[in-house]
Every structure is written in structure tokens, then in C-alpha cells.
PDB file of C-alpha atoms in Angstrom:
ATOM      1  CA  UNK A  19      64.857 -14.538  51.389  1.00  0.00           C
ATOM      2  CA  UNK A  20      65.237 -12.226  54.296  1.00  0.00           C
ATOM      3  CA  UNK A  21      67.551 -13.338  57.265  1.00  0.00           C
ATOM      4  CA  UNK A  22      66.363 -13.250  60.701  1.00  0.00           C
ATOM      5  CA  UNK A  23      69.011 -11.996  63.202  1.00  0.00           C
ATOM      6  CA  UNK A  24      67.573 -14.005  66.193  1.00  0.00           C
ATOM      7  CA  UNK A  25      69.695 -12.005  68.921  1.00  0.00           C
ATOM      8  CA  UNK A  26      72.690  -9.590  69.207  1.00  0.00           C
ATOM      9  CA  UNK A  27      76.143 -10.193  70.672  1.00  0.00           C
ATOM     10  CA  UNK A  28      77.116  -7.953  73.751  1.00  0.00           C
ATOM     11  CA  UNK A  29      80.393  -6.353  73.186  1.00  0.00           C
ATOM     12  CA  UNK A  30      81.912  -4.895  76.387  1.00  0.00           C
ATOM     13  CA  UNK A  31      82.951  -1.298  76.182  1.00  0.00           C
ATOM     14  CA  UNK A  32      85.695   0.468  77.742  1.00  0.00           C
ATOM     15  CA  UNK A  33      85.061   3.300  80.687  1.00  0.00           C
ATOM     16  CA  UNK A  34      84.831   3.608  84.134  1.00  0.00           C
ATOM     17  CA  UNK A  35      81.419   1.532  84.465  1.00  0.00           C
ATOM     18  CA  UNK A  36      80.482  -1.640  82.958  1.00  0.00           C
ATOM     19  CA  UNK A  37      78.707  -1.232  79.616  1.00  0.00           C
ATOM     20  CA  UNK A  38      77.982  -3.617  76.774  1.00  0.00           C
ATOM     21  CA  UNK A  39      77.142  -2.583  73.045  1.00  0.00           C
ATOM     22  CA  UNK A  40      74.767  -5.302  71.803  1.00  0.00           C
ATOM     23  CA  UNK A  41      75.836  -5.906  68.088  1.00  0.00           C
ATOM     24  CA  UNK A  42      72.780  -7.129  65.803  1.00  0.00           C
ATOM     25  CA  UNK A  43      74.655  -6.392  62.664  1.00  0.00           C
ATOM     26  CA  UNK A  44      78.620  -6.534  62.381  1.00  0.00           C
ATOM     27  CA  UNK A  45      81.908  -8.606  62.617  1.00  0.00           C
ATOM     28  CA  UNK A  46      81.053 -10.448  65.524  1.00  0.00           C
ATOM     29  CA  UNK A  47      77.325 -11.215  65.502  1.00  0.00           C
ATOM     30  CA  UNK A  48      76.788 -11.878  61.602  1.00  0.00           C
ATOM     31  CA  UNK A  49      80.576 -11.651  60.178  1.00  0.00           C
ATOM     32  CA  UNK A  50      79.460  -8.480  58.158  1.00  0.00           C
ATOM     33  CA  UNK A  51      82.628  -6.088  57.500  1.00  0.00           C
ATOM     34  CA  UNK A  52      80.642  -3.393  55.671  1.00  0.00           C
ATOM     35  CA  UNK A  53      78.775  -2.004  58.568  1.00  0.00           C
ATOM     36  CA  UNK A  54      77.857  -2.756  61.886  1.00  0.00           C
ATOM     37  CA  UNK A  55      74.504  -1.990  64.048  1.00  0.00           C
ATOM     38  CA  UNK A  56      74.558  -1.972  67.831  1.00  0.00           C
ATOM     39  CA  UNK A  57      72.086  -0.749  70.475  1.00  0.00           C
ATOM     40  CA  UNK A  58      73.644   0.532  73.747  1.00  0.00           C
ATOM     41  CA  UNK A  59      72.104   1.144  76.921  1.00  0.00           C
ATOM     42  CA  UNK A  60      74.622   3.539  78.695  1.00  0.00           C
ATOM     43  CA  UNK A  61      74.433   3.773  82.403  1.00  0.00           C
ATOM     44  CA  UNK A  62      74.217   7.581  84.375  1.00  0.00           C
ATOM     45  CA  UNK A  63      77.914   8.413  85.045  1.00  0.00           C
ATOM     46  CA  UNK A  64      79.335   6.259  82.429  1.00  0.00           C
ATOM     47  CA  UNK A  65      82.442   7.721  80.909  1.00  0.00           C
ATOM     48  CA  UNK A  66      84.613   6.201  78.061  1.00  0.00           C
ATOM     49  CA  UNK A  67      88.176   6.886  77.142  1.00  0.00           C
ATOM     50  CA  UNK A  68      89.612   9.096  74.273  1.00  0.00           C
ATOM     51  CA  UNK A  69      89.607   7.339  71.005  1.00  0.00           C
ATOM     52  CA  UNK A  70      89.680   7.536  67.444  1.00  0.00           C
ATOM     53  CA  UNK A  71      88.558   5.168  64.789  1.00  0.00           C
ATOM     54  CA  UNK A  72      89.446   4.022  61.246  1.00  0.00           C
ATOM     55  CA  UNK A  73      85.584   4.018  60.330  1.00  0.00           C
ATOM     56  CA  UNK A  74      82.782   6.489  59.949  1.00  0.00           C
ATOM     57  CA  UNK A  75      80.342   6.205  62.881  1.00  0.00           C
ATOM     58  CA  UNK A  76      76.812   7.615  63.475  1.00  0.00           C
ATOM     59  CA  UNK A  77      75.073   7.406  66.701  1.00  0.00           C
ATOM     60  CA  UNK A  78      71.327   8.214  67.069  1.00  0.00           C
ATOM     61  CA  UNK A  79      70.045   9.022  70.645  1.00  0.00           C
ATOM     62  CA  UNK A  80      66.960   7.620  71.365  1.00  0.00           C
ATOM     63  CA  UNK A  81      66.740   8.249  75.133  1.00  0.00           C
ATOM     64  CA  UNK A  82      68.620  10.548  77.683  1.00  0.00           C
ATOM     65  CA  UNK A  83      71.947  12.603  76.775  1.00  0.00           C
ATOM     66  CA  UNK A  84      75.020  11.322  75.177  1.00  0.00           C
ATOM     67  CA  UNK A  85      78.088  13.988  75.803  1.00  0.00           C
ATOM     68  CA  UNK A  86      80.879  13.912  73.434  1.00  0.00           C
ATOM     69  CA  UNK A  87      84.021  15.799  74.039  1.00  0.00           C
ATOM     70  CA  UNK A  88      86.282  16.617  71.239  1.00  0.00           C
ATOM     71  CA  UNK A  89      89.241  18.785  70.000  1.00  0.00           C
ATOM     72  CA  UNK A  90      87.006  21.972  69.617  1.00  0.00           C
ATOM     73  CA  UNK A  91      85.081  21.374  72.976  1.00  0.00           C
ATOM     74  CA  UNK A  92      81.880  19.557  73.873  1.00  0.00           C
ATOM     75  CA  UNK A  93      78.746  18.461  72.270  1.00  0.00           C
ATOM     76  CA  UNK A  94      75.526  17.219  74.281  1.00  0.00           C
ATOM     77  CA  UNK A  95      73.577  15.044  71.839  1.00  0.00           C
ATOM     78  CA  UNK A  96      69.863  14.599  73.021  1.00  0.00           C
ATOM     79  CA  UNK A  97      67.176  12.248  72.054  1.00  0.00           C
ATOM     80  CA  UNK A  98      66.048  12.661  68.852  1.00  0.00           C
ATOM     81  CA  UNK A  99      69.248  13.870  67.813  1.00  0.00           C
ATOM     82  CA  UNK A 100      72.509  12.162  65.920  1.00  0.00           C
ATOM     83  CA  UNK A 101      76.109  12.401  65.831  1.00  0.00           C
ATOM     84  CA  UNK A 102      78.187  11.953  63.007  1.00  0.00           C
ATOM     85  CA  UNK A 103      82.050  11.242  63.697  1.00  0.00           C
ATOM     86  CA  UNK A 104      84.535  11.039  60.952  1.00  0.00           C
ATOM     87  CA  UNK A 105      87.353   8.560  61.082  1.00  0.00           C
ATOM     88  CA  UNK A 106      90.592  10.204  62.936  1.00  0.00           C
ATOM     89  CA  UNK A 107      88.458  12.412  65.091  1.00  0.00           C
ATOM     90  CA  UNK A 108      89.532  12.320  68.802  1.00  0.00           C
ATOM     91  CA  UNK A 109      86.611  11.976  70.888  1.00  0.00           C
ATOM     92  CA  UNK A 110      85.524  10.783  74.418  1.00  0.00           C
ATOM     93  CA  UNK A 111      81.762   9.825  75.176  1.00  0.00           C
ATOM     94  CA  UNK A 112      79.849   9.866  78.404  1.00  0.00           C
ATOM     95  CA  UNK A 113      76.521   9.423  79.713  1.00  0.00           C
ATOM     96  CA  UNK A 114      76.520  12.052  82.737  1.00  0.00           C
ATOM     97  CA  UNK A 115      72.874  12.329  83.404  1.00  0.00           C
ATOM     98  CA  UNK A 116      71.341   9.863  86.238  1.00  0.00           C
ATOM     99  CA  UNK A 117      69.038   7.915  83.837  1.00  0.00           C
ATOM    100  CA  UNK A 118      71.896   7.293  81.427  1.00  0.00           C
ATOM    101  CA  UNK A 119      71.231   7.238  77.635  1.00  0.00           C
ATOM    102  CA  UNK A 120      70.169   4.566  75.200  1.00  0.00           C
ATOM    103  CA  UNK A 121      71.501   4.954  71.219  1.00  0.00           C
ATOM    104  CA  UNK A 122      72.142   3.016  68.023  1.00  0.00           C
ATOM    105  CA  UNK A 123      75.386   3.102  66.766  1.00  0.00           C
ATOM    106  CA  UNK A 124      75.994   2.535  63.037  1.00  0.00           C
ATOM    107  CA  UNK A 125      79.678   2.109  61.638  1.00  0.00           C
ATOM    108  CA  UNK A 126      81.153   2.057  58.383  1.00  0.00           C
ATOM    109  CA  UNK A 127      82.934  -0.428  57.838  1.00  0.00           C
ATOM    110  CA  UNK A 128      82.059  -2.352  60.569  1.00  0.00           C
ATOM    111  CA  UNK A 129      83.327  -1.813  63.966  1.00  0.00           C
ATOM    112  CA  UNK A 130      86.267  -3.807  64.890  1.00  0.00           C
ATOM    113  CA  UNK A 131      88.834  -3.480  68.014  1.00  0.00           C
ATOM    114  CA  UNK A 132      91.710  -3.077  65.386  1.00  0.00           C
ATOM    115  CA  UNK A 133      90.202  -0.412  63.730  1.00  0.00           C
ATOM    116  CA  UNK A 134      89.532   1.929  66.903  1.00  0.00           C
ATOM    117  CA  UNK A 135      92.604   3.483  68.747  1.00  0.00           C
ATOM    118  CA  UNK A 136      92.234   4.319  72.623  1.00  0.00           C
ATOM    119  CA  UNK A 137      94.119   6.610  74.998  1.00  0.00           C
ATOM    120  CA  UNK A 138      96.217   4.031  77.138  1.00  0.00           C
TER     121      UNK A 138
END
């Protein structure tokens, strides 16, 4: 029988402004270790920290623009586009436009604080 996931668990994101990722599936909300699925509403002007992860990360932008700095330059991911970040890739995310951005993040295996390594 299918299982209803009644609501997400908000997980605080690191950056210059307050932001939460609403985890629907993953270690925190459902105990799932194979995959995590979050919805993020990122405010305009938000800038994260440099980081790399031990997992594959996919981001699908639903609205706005997600800027991704990486070792070779910068990518702007627009609504209707997606991003594939491999384990070990140094990246820094930002939502520079006034309206911010809404996006879905899928991590394989699931996101965990132990699996993400951030610049101090």
C-alpha cells in the first residue's frame, strides 16, 4: 500500500540569509537513506558557502534562477532546467535575482550533514 508523507521537515541551509529546504523524503523526514527529495524556496540575494558532497545531487529549477559557481566558472540554471553535480565537485550556490528561486533537490544516496563538506 502506498504511504502518505503528510508534510516535510524543514532543514536549515547555510548561507548569508535564512533559508530552509523542506525534506519530503530522506534521513530526517522518513528515515530513507537511499535518496532524499527536498523542495527549496530560496530568497533573492541568498549566497551559500563553497562545498562538496559525497553524494550525487540533482537540482530542478521550477522558478527563478539558481547560480552555481564551480572550479571552471559559473552556470546559471533557469526555470525548466536542471543541474547534475557529481560527488567531490566544489560548488557554491546562489539565488541572485530579486524574486529568488524555487527548486527541487534530489540526492543519491540521501543528504546527510556528514556527507557534505563546507568551507569554513
